[in-house]
Short mmCIF file of C-alpha atoms and ligand atoms in Angstrom, two decimals:
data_model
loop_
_atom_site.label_atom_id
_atom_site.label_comp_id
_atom_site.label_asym_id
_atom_site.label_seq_id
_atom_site.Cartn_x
_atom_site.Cartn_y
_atom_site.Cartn_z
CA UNK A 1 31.55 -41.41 -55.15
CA UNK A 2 33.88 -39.16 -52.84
CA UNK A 3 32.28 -37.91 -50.07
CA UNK A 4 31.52 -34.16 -49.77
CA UNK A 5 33.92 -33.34 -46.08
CA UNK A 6 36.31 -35.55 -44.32
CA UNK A 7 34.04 -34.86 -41.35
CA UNK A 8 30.97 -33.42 -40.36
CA UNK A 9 30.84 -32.37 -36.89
CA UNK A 10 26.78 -31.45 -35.36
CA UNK A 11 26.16 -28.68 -33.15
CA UNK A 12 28.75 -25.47 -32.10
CA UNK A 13 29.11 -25.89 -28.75
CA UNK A 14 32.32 -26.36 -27.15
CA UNK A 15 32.95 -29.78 -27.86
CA UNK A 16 31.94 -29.36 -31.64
CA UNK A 17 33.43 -26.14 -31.99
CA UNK A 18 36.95 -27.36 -30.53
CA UNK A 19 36.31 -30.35 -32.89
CA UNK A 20 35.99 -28.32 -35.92
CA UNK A 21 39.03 -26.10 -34.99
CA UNK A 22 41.33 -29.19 -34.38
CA UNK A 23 40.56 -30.75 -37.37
CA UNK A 24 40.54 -27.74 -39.69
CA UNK A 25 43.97 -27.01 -37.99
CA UNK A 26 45.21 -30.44 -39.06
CA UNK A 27 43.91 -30.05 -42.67
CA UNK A 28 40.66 -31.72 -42.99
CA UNK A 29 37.84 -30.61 -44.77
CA UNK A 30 35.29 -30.05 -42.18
CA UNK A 31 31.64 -29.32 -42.25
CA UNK A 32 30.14 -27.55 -38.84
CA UNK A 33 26.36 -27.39 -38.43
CA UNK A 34 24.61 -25.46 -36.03
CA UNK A 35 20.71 -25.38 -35.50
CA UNK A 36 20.41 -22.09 -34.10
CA UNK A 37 20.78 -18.72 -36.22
CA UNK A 38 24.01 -18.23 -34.74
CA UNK A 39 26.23 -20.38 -32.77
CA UNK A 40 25.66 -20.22 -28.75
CA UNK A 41 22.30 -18.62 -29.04
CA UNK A 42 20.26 -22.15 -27.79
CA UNK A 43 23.14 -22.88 -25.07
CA UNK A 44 23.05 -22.17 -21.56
CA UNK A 45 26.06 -23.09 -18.61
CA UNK A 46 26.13 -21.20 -15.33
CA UNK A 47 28.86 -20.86 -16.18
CA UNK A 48 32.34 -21.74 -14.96
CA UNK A 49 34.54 -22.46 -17.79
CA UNK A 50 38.01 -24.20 -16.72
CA UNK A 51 39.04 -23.75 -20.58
CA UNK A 52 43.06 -25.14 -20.29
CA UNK A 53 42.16 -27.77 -22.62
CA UNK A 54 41.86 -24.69 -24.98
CA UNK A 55 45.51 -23.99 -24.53
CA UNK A 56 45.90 -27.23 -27.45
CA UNK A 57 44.16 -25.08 -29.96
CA UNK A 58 43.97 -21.74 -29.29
CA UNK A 59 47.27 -20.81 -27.30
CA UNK A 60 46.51 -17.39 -24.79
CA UNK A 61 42.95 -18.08 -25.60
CA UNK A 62 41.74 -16.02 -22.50
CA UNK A 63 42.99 -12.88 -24.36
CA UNK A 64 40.89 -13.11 -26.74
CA UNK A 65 37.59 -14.77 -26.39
CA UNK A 66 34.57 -12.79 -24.57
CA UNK A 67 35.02 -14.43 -21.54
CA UNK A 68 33.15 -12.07 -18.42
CA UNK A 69 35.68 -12.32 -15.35
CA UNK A 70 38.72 -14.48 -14.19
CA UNK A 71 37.15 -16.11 -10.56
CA UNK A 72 39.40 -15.35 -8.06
CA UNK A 73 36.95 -16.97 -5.35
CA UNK A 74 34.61 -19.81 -4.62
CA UNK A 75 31.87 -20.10 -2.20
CA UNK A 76 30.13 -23.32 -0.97
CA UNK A 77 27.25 -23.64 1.14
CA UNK A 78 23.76 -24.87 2.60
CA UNK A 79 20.96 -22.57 2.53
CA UNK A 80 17.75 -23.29 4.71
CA UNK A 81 15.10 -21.02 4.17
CA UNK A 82 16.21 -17.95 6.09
CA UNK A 83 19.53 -18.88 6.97
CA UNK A 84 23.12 -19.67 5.20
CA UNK A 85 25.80 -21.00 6.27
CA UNK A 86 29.56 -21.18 4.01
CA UNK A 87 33.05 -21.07 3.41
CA UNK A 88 34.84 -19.10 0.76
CA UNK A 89 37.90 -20.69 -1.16
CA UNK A 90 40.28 -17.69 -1.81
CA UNK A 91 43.41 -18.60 -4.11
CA UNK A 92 46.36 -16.15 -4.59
CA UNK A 93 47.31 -18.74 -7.75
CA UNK A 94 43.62 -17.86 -9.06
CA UNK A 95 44.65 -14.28 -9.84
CA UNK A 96 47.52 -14.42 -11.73
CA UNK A 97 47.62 -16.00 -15.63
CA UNK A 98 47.16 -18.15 -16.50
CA UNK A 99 43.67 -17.78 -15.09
CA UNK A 100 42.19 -21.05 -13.75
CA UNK A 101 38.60 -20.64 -14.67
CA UNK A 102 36.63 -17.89 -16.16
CA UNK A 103 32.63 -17.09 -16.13
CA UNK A 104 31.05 -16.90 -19.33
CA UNK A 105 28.05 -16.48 -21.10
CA UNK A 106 27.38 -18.56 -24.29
CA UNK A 107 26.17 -16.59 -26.50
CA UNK A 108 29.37 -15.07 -26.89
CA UNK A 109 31.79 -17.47 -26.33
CA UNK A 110 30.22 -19.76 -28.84
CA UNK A 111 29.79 -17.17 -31.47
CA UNK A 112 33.49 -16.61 -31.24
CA UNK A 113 34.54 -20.44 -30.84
CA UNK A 114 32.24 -21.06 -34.30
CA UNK A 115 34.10 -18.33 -35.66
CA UNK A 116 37.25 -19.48 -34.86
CA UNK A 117 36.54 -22.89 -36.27
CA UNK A 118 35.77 -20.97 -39.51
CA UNK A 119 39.30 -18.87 -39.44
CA UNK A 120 40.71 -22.00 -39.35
CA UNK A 121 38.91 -23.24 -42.28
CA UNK A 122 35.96 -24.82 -41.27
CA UNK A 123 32.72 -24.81 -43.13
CA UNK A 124 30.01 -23.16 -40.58
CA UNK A 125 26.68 -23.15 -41.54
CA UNK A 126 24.40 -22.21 -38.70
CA UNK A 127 20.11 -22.36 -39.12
CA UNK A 128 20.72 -25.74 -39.84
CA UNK A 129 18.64 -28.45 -37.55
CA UNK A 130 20.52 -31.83 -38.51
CA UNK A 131 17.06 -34.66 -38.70
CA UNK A 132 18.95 -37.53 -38.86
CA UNK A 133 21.99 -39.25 -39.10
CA UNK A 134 22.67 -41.46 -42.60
CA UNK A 135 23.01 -44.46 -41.29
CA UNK A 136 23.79 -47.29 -43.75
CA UNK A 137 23.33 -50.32 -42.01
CA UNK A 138 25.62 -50.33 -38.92
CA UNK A 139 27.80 -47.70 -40.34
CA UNK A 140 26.82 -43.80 -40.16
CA UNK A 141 27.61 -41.97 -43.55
CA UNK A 142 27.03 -38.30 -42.80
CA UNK A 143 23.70 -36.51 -42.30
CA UNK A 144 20.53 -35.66 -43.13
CA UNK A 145 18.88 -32.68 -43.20
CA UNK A 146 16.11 -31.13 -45.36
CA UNK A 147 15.31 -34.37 -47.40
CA UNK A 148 19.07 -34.30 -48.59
CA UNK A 149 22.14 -36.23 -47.91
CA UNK A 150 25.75 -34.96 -46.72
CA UNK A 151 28.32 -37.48 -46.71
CA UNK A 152 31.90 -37.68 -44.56
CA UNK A 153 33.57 -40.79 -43.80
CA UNK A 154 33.44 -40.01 -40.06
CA UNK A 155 30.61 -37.71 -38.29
CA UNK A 156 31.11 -36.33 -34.48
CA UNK A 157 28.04 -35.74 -32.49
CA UNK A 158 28.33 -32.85 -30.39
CA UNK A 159 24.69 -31.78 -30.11
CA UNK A 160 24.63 -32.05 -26.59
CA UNK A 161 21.94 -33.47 -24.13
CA UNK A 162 19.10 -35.12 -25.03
CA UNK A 163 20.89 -36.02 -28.40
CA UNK A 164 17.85 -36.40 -30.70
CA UNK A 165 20.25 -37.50 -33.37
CA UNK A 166 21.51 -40.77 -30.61
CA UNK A 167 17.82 -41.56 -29.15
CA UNK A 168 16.49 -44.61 -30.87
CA UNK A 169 19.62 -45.29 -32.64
CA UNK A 170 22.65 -47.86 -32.07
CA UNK A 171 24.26 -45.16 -29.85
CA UNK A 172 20.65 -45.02 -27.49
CA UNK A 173 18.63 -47.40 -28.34
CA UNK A 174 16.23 -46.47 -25.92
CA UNK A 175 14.56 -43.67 -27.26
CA UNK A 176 13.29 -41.74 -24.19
CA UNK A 177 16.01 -40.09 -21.53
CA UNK A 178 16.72 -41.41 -18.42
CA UNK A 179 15.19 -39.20 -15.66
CA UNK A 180 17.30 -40.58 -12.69
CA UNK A 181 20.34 -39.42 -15.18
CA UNK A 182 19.07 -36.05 -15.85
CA UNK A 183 19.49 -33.04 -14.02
CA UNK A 184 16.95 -29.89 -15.03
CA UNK A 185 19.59 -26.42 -15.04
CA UNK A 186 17.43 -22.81 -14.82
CA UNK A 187 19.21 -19.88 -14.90
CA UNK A 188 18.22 -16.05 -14.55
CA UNK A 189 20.81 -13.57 -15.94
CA UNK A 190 20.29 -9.96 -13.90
CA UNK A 191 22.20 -6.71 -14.84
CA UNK A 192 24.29 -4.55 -12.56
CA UNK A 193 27.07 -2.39 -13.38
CA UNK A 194 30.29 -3.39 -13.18
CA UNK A 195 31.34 -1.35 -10.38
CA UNK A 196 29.17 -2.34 -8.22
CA UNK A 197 29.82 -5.39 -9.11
CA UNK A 198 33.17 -5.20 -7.86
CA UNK A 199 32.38 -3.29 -4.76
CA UNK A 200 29.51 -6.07 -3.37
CA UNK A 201 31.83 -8.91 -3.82
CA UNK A 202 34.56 -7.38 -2.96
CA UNK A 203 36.39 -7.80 -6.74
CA UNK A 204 39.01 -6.20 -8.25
CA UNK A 205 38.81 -5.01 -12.06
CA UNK A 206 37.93 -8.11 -14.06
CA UNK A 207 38.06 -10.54 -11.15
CA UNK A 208 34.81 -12.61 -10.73
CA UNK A 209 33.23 -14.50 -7.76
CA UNK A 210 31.52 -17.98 -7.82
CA UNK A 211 29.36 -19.59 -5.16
CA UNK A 212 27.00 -22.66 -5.30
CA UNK A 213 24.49 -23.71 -2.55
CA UNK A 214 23.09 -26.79 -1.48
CA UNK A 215 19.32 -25.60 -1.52
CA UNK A 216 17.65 -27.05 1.58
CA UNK A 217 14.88 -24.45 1.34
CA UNK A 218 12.82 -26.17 -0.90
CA UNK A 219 9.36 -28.02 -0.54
CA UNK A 220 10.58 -31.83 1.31
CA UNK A 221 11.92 -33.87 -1.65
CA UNK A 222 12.71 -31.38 -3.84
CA UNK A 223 16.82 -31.65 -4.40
CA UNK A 224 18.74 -29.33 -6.08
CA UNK A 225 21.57 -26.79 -5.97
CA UNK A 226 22.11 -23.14 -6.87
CA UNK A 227 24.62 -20.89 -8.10
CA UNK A 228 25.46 -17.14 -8.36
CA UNK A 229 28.46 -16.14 -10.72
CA UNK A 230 29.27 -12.74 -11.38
CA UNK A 231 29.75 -11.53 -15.06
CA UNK A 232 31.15 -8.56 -16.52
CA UNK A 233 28.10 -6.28 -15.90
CA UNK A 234 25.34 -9.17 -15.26
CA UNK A 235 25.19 -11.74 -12.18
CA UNK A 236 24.09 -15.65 -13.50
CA UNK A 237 22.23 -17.05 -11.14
CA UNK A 238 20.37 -20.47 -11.35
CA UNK A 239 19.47 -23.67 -10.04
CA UNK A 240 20.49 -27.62 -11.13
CA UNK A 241 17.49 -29.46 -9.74
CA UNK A 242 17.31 -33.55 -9.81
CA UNK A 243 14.58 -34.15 -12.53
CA UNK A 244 12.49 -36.80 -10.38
CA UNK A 245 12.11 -35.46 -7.26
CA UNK A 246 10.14 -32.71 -9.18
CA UNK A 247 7.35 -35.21 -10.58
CA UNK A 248 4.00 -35.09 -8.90
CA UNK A 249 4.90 -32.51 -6.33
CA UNK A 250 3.15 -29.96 -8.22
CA UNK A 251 5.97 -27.90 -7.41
CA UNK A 252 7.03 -25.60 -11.01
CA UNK A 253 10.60 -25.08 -11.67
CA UNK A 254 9.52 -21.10 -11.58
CA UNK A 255 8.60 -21.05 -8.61
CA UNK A 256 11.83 -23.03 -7.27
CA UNK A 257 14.13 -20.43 -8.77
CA UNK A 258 12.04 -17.58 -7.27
CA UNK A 259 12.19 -19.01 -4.04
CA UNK A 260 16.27 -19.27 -4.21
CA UNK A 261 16.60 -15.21 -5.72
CA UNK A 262 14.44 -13.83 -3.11
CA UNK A 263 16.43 -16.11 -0.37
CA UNK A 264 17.61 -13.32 1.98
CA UNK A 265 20.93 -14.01 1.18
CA UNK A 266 20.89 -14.37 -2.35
CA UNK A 267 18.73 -11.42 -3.00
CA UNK A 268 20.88 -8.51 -1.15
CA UNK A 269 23.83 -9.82 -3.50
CA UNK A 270 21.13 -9.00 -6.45
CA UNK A 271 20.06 -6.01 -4.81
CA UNK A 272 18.87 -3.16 -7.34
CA UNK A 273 19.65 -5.55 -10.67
CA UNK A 274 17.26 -5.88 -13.37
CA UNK A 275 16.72 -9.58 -14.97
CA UNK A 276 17.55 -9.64 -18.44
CA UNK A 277 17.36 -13.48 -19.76
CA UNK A 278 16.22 -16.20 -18.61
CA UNK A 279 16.78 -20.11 -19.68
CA UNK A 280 16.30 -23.97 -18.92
CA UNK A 281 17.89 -26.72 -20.14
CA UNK A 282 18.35 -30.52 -19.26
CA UNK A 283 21.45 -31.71 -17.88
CA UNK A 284 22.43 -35.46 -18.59
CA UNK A 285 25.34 -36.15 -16.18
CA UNK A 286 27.75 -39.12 -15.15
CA UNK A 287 28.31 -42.53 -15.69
CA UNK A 288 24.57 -43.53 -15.47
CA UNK A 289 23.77 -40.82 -18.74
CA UNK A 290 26.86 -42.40 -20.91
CA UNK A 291 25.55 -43.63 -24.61
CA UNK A 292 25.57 -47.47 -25.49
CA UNK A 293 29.18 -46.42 -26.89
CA UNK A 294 31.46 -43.76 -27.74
CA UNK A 295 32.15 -44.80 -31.04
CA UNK A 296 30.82 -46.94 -34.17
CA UNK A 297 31.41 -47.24 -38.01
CA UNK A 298 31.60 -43.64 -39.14
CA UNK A 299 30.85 -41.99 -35.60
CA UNK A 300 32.03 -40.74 -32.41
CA UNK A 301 29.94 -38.55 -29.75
CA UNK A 302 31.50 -36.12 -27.44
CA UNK A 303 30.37 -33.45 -24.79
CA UNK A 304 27.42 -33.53 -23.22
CA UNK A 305 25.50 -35.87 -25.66
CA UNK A 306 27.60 -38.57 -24.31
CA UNK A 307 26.89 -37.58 -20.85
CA UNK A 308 29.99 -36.04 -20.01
CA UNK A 309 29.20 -33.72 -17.57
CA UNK A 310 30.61 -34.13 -13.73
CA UNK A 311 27.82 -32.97 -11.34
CA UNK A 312 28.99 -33.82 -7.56
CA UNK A 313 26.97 -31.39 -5.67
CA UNK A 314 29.95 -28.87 -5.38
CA UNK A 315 30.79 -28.28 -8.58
CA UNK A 316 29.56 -28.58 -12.24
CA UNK A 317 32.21 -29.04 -14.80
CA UNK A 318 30.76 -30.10 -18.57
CA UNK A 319 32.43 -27.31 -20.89
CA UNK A 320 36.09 -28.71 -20.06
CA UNK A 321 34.67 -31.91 -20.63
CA UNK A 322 33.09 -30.98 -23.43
CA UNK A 323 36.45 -29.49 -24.95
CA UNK A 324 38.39 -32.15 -24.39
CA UNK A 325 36.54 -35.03 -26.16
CA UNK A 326 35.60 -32.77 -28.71
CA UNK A 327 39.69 -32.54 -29.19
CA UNK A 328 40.14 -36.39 -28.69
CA UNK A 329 37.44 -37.46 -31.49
CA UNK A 330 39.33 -34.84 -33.62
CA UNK A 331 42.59 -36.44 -33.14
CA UNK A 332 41.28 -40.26 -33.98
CA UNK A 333 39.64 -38.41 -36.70
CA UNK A 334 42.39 -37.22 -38.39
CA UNK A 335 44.72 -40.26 -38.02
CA UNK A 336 41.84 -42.24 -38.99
CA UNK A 337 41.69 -39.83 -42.86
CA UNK A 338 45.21 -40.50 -42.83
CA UNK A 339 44.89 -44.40 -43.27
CA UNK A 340 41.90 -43.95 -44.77
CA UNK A 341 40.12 -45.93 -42.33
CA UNK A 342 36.86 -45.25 -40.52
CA UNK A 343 35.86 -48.46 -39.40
CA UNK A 344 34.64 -49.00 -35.36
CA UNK A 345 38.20 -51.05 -34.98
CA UNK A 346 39.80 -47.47 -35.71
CA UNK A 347 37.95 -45.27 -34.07
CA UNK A 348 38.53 -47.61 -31.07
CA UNK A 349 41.23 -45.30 -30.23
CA UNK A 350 38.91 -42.59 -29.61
CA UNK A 351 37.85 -44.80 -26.52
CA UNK A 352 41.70 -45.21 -25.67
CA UNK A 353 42.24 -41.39 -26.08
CA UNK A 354 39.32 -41.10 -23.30
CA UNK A 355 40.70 -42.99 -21.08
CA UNK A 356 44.45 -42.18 -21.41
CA UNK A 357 43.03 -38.37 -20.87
CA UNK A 358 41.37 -38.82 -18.09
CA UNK A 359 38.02 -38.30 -18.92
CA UNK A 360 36.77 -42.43 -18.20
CA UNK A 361 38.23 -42.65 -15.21
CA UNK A 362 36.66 -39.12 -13.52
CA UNK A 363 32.85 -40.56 -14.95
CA UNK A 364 34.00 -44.28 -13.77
CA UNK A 365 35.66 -43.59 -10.74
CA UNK A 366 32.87 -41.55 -9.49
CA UNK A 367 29.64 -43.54 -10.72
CA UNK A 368 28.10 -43.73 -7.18
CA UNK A 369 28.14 -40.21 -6.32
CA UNK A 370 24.84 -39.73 -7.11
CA UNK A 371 24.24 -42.10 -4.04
CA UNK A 372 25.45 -38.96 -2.13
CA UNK A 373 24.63 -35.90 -4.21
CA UNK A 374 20.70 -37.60 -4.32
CA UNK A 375 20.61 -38.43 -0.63
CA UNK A 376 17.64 -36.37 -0.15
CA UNK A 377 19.26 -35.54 3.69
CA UNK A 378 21.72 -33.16 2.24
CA UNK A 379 18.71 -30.89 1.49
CA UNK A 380 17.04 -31.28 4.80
CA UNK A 381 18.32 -32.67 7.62
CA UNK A 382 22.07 -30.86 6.54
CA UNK A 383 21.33 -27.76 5.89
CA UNK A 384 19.29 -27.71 9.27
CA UNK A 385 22.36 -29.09 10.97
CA UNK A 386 24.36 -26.56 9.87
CA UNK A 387 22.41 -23.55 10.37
CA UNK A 388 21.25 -24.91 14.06
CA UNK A 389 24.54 -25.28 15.14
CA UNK A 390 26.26 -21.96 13.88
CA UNK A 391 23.35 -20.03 14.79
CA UNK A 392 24.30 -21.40 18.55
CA UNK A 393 27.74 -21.01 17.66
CA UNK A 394 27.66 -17.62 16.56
CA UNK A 395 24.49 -16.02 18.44
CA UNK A 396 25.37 -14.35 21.97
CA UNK A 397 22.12 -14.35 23.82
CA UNK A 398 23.00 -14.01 27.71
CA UNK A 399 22.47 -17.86 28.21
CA UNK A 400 24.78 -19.85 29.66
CA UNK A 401 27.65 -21.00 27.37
CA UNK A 402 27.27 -24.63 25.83
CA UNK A 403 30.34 -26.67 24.92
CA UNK A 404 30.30 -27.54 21.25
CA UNK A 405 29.23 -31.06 21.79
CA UNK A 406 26.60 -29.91 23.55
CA UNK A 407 25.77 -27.69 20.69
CA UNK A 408 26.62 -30.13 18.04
CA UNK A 409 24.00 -32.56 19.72
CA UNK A 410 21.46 -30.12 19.95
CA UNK A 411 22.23 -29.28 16.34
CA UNK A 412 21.28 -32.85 16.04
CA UNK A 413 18.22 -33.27 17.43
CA UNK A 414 17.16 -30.13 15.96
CA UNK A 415 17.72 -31.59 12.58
CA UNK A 416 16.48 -34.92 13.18
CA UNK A 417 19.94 -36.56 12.57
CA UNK A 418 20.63 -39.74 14.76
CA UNK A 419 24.58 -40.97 15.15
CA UNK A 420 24.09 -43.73 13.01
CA UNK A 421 22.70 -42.27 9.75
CA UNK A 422 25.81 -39.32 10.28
CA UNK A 423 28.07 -42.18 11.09
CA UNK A 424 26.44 -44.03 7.59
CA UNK A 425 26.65 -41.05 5.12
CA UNK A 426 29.68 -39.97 6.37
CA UNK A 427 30.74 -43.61 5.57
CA UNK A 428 29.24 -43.15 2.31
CA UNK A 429 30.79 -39.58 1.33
CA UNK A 430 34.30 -41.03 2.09
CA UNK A 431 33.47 -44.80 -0.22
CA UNK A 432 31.59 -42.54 -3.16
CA UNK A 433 32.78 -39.21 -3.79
C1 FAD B 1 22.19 -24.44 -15.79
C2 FAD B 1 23.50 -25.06 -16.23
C3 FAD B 1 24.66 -24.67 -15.60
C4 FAD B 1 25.87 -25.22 -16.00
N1 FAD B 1 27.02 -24.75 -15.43
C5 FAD B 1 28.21 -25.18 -15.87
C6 FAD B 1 29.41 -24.60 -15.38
O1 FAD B 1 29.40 -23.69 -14.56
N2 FAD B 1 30.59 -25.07 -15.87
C7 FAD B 1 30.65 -26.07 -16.81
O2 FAD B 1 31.76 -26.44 -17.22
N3 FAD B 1 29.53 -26.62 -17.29
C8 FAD B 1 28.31 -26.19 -16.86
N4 FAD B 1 27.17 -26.73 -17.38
C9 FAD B 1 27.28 -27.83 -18.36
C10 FAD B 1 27.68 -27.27 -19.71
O3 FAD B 1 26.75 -26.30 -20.11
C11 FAD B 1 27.72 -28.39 -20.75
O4 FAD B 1 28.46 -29.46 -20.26
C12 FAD B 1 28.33 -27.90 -22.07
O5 FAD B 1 27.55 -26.90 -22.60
C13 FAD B 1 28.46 -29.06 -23.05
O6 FAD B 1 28.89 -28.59 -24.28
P1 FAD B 1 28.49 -29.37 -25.62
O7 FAD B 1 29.20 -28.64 -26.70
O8 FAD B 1 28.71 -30.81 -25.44
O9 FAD B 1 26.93 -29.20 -25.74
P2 FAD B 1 26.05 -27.90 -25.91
O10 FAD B 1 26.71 -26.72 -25.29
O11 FAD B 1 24.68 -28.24 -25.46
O12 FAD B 1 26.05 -27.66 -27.48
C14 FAD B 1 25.30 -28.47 -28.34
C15 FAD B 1 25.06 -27.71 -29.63
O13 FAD B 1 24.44 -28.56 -30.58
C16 FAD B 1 23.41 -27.84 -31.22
N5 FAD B 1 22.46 -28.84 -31.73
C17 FAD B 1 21.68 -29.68 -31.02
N6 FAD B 1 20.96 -30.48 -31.84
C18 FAD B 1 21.31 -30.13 -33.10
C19 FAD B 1 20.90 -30.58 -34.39
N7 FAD B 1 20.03 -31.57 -34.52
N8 FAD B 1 21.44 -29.99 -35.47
C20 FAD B 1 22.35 -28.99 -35.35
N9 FAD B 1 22.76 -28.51 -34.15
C21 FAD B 1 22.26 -29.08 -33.04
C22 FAD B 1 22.85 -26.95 -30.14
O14 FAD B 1 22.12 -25.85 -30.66
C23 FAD B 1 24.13 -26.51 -29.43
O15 FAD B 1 24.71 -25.39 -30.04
C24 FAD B 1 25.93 -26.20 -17.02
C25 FAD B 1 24.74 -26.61 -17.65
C26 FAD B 1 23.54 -26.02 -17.27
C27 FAD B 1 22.29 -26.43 -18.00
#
C-alpha cells in the first residue's frame, strides 16, 4: 500500500519547521505535526538566534520573520551577590546586514516558520501530540497518534528535548534522561517600552543588547548562568541552571531566578517593567545528551532531541543547530525518495552531512567542556576573585596604593584560590574548551 507523505516530520520548532520547508521546497509530500494549538506556543529560547543557516531556505529571511532586535552588543560576566564585574563585546560588523544574530521570542517566530513550511506546501496540522512512533521491527514506518496509523517512508524527529517519542526506543534505549546531560532553562519575559529600551542600553532603533552572567550568587553548589536580552518592547531574562546540583538542596528554581532579577545589577536594567510570561524547560546539551544514533531504518532526529545544543558557559547556541540538521535530514531525505531508498545504509549520509557541516565536530571536539563549565569554582571562588580584585582595583579609599600583584594575591586569598588549582583550571580551560 503507498504510504500517505514522503515524510512526516514531529514537532514545529526550528529544526522541524526548516525540515518541512526544505523538503516541501524540493517537492515532497510532507506531513508537519505540532502538539501545541499553534506552532511555538510550548517553546522557550532566551533567545539568541544566529539564523544564517536560514539564508538556504528563506533568502533575506530577517526581513520578514518577527524577529525583536538585531544585537549589536554582548556582555559577559560574574555576578557575586552584590557585585558584577564584565566586559562588553561591541562589533561595528554587528550593525550592518546582514545581521549576525537576532533576539526572538518563539511564539512568533515559530508561528511564522510553521507557516512558511505550509506556503511552501507542507501539510501543518498543529493540536496534534504524536504517542508513538510505528515502528515495525527495526524499521520506523510513520506515526501514531490517536489509535491510528500515518505512514512515510522516512520520519524526522524534531520534538526536541526529552524526546518522549526516542526514550525507550532504539534511538534511547534508556528510558529516563540523563541528569548530568541536562541543563534546567527559566526564563521571565518583562515589558518596557521600546524607548526606553533603547535609552537604558544605550540602543539605537531596532538594535538589541545581550549579556549572560556566570551566577556566583547562588546558595554553594548551585551552578548556573543567566541572561538578559532585550526584545522589541519586552526584556528576556532567565537562568540555565545544571540539573544536579539542584537535587536535595531544597533550593526551588523560583527562588533562584528571583534572586538573579532582584541582583542589584540586573534589577536597575528592569527597572519600572512589568513581567508578562514566564517559562521552564529542560535543556539536553553536548556530546554526553547525543541519542544511541542519528539515524535508523525510516528515521533521522535533529535539533535538540538529539542533543544538539552547545552550552559552554558563555554562550548558548541550539536554534542554529537546530536549523541546520533539520536542513541536513531534509537533504538525505529527499535524495533518499529519489532512489527510493530509506534503508539505515542511506540515511547514513545524514551522519556524513553532520559531519561535513560541522555540526559533529563542534559537539565532539568540545565533549569535555562540561569539565569546565561544571567546575563548581567558576560560581564561587571566580566570581569572588573577580569582584575582590576590581573592587581594589577600582575603589579609591585614601590607603596606600597596592601593586596589582599585590592586589591580585589578595584577590586570592580573599577567594580561597591557591596557585595550583588557578594554575590547574587554567590548564584545563586551555585542554577543554
Ligand atoms: C532558557 C533557554 C534559553 C535558550 N537560549 C538560547 C539562545 O539564546 N540561543 C539559541 O540558539 N538557543 C537557545 N536555547 C536552546 C534552543 O531553545 C533550542 O536549542 C531550540 O529550541 C531547539 O529547537 P528544536 O526545534 O530542536 O526543538 P524545540 O524548539 O523544543 O521544538 C520541538 C517542538 O516539538 C513539539 N513536540 C514535542 N513533542 C511532540 C509530540 N509528541 N508531538 C508533536 N509535537 C511535539 C514541541 O511542542 C515543539 O514545538 C535556549 C533554551 C532554553 C530552554
Amino acid at each position: 500500500m503507498a504510504d500517505d507523505f514522503d515524510a512526516i516530520v514531529v514537532g514545529a520548532g526550528f529544526a522541524g519547521s526548516s525540515a518541512a520547508i526544505r523538503l516541501a521546497q524540493g517537492g515532497a509530500n510532507v506531513l508537519l505535526l505540532e502538539r501545541g494549538a499553534e506552532a511555538g506556543v510550548k517553546n522557550l529560547s532566551g533567545g539568541i538566534l544566529w539564523g544564517h543557516d536560514l539564508d538556504r531556505i528563506l533568502p533575506g529571511w530577517w526581513h520578514e520573520m518577527p524577529v525583536e532586535r538585531h544585537i549589536v552588543r554582548k556582555r559577559f560576566g560574574f555576578l557575586t551577590s552584590d557585585s558584577a564585574v564584565s566586559f562588553d563585546f561591541d562589533d561595528a560588523t554587528w550593525r550592518r546586514e546582514p545581521y549576525v544574530a537576532h533576539s526572538v521570542l518563539r511564539v512568533r517566530t515559530d508561528a511564522w516558520m510553521a507557516k512558511k513550511a505550509e506556503d511552501a506546501g507542507a501539510t501543518v496540522v498543529t493540536s496534534v501530540p504524536v504517542e508513538r512512533l510505528n515502528w515495525e521491527g527495526t524499521r520506523v514506518h510513520g506515526i501514531v497518534q490517536g489509535g491510528e496509523t500515518m505512514t512515510a517512508p522516512v520520519t524526522i524527529l524534531a520534538d526536541g528535548a526529552n524526546s518522549r517519542l526516542a526514550l525507550g526506543t532504539p534511538i534511547r534505549p534508556n528510558p529516563r534522561l540523563r541528569g548530568e546531560a541536562t541543563e534546567l532553562g527559566i526564563k521571565e519575559v518583562y515589558r518596557l517600552d521600546a524607548r526606553r529600551i533603547e535609552e537604558r542600553f544605550q540602543l539605537g532603533p531596532g538594535e538589541g543588547h545581550a549579556e549572560e552572567w556566570v551566577a556566583g550568587q547562588f546558595a554553594p553548589g548551585v551552578m548556573g548562568g543567566g541572561f538578559l536580552y532585550t526584545n522589541a518592547d519586552t526584556i528576556s531574562v532567565g537562568l540555565i541552571l545544571n540539573l544536579q546540583s539542584l537535587f536535595g538542596r531544597g533550593v526551588y528554581s523560583q527562588e533562584l531566578i528571583e534572586q538573579f532579577r532582584l541582583h542589584p545589577t540586573i534589577a536597575a536594567r528592569l527597572r519600572d517593567a512589568e513581567l508578562v510570561e514566564y517559562g521552564a524547560k529542560l535543556i539536553s546539551s553536548g556530546w554526553a545528551s547525543r541519542p544511541s544514533a542519528f539515524h535508523g531504518d525510516g528515521w533521522m532526529v535533529v535539533g535538540d532531541a538529539a542533543g544538539f545544543v552547545f552550552s559552554n558557559g558563555i554562550v548558548i547556541q541550539g536554534m542554529n543547530y537546530a536549523i541546520r540538521t533539520g536542513l541536513e535530514a531534509a537533504e538525505v531525505a529527499l535524495a533518499s525518495k529519489k532512489v527510493g531508498d530509506h534503508s539505515a545504509t542511506r540515511l547514513a549520509e545524514y551522519d556524513r552531512r553532520l559531519e561535513s557541516s560541522g555540526v559533529l565536530s563542534d559537539f565532539r571536539d568540545f565533549e569535555k567542556m562540561d569539565r569546565v563549565k561544571w567546575n563548581p569554582r567558576f560560581y564561587t571562588a571566580y566570581p569572588r576573585f573577580a569582584t575582590e580584585l576590581f573592587h581594589a582595583l577600582m575603589t579609591e579609599t585614601g590607603a596606600r596604593k597596592q601593586p596589582i600583584r599585590r592586589l591580585l594575591r589578595t584577590a586570592q586569598k580573599a577567594a580561597g584560590l591557591g596557585s595550583t588549582t588557578l594554575l590547574k583550571d587554567g590548564v584545563g580551560m586551555f585542554r577543554d574548551l
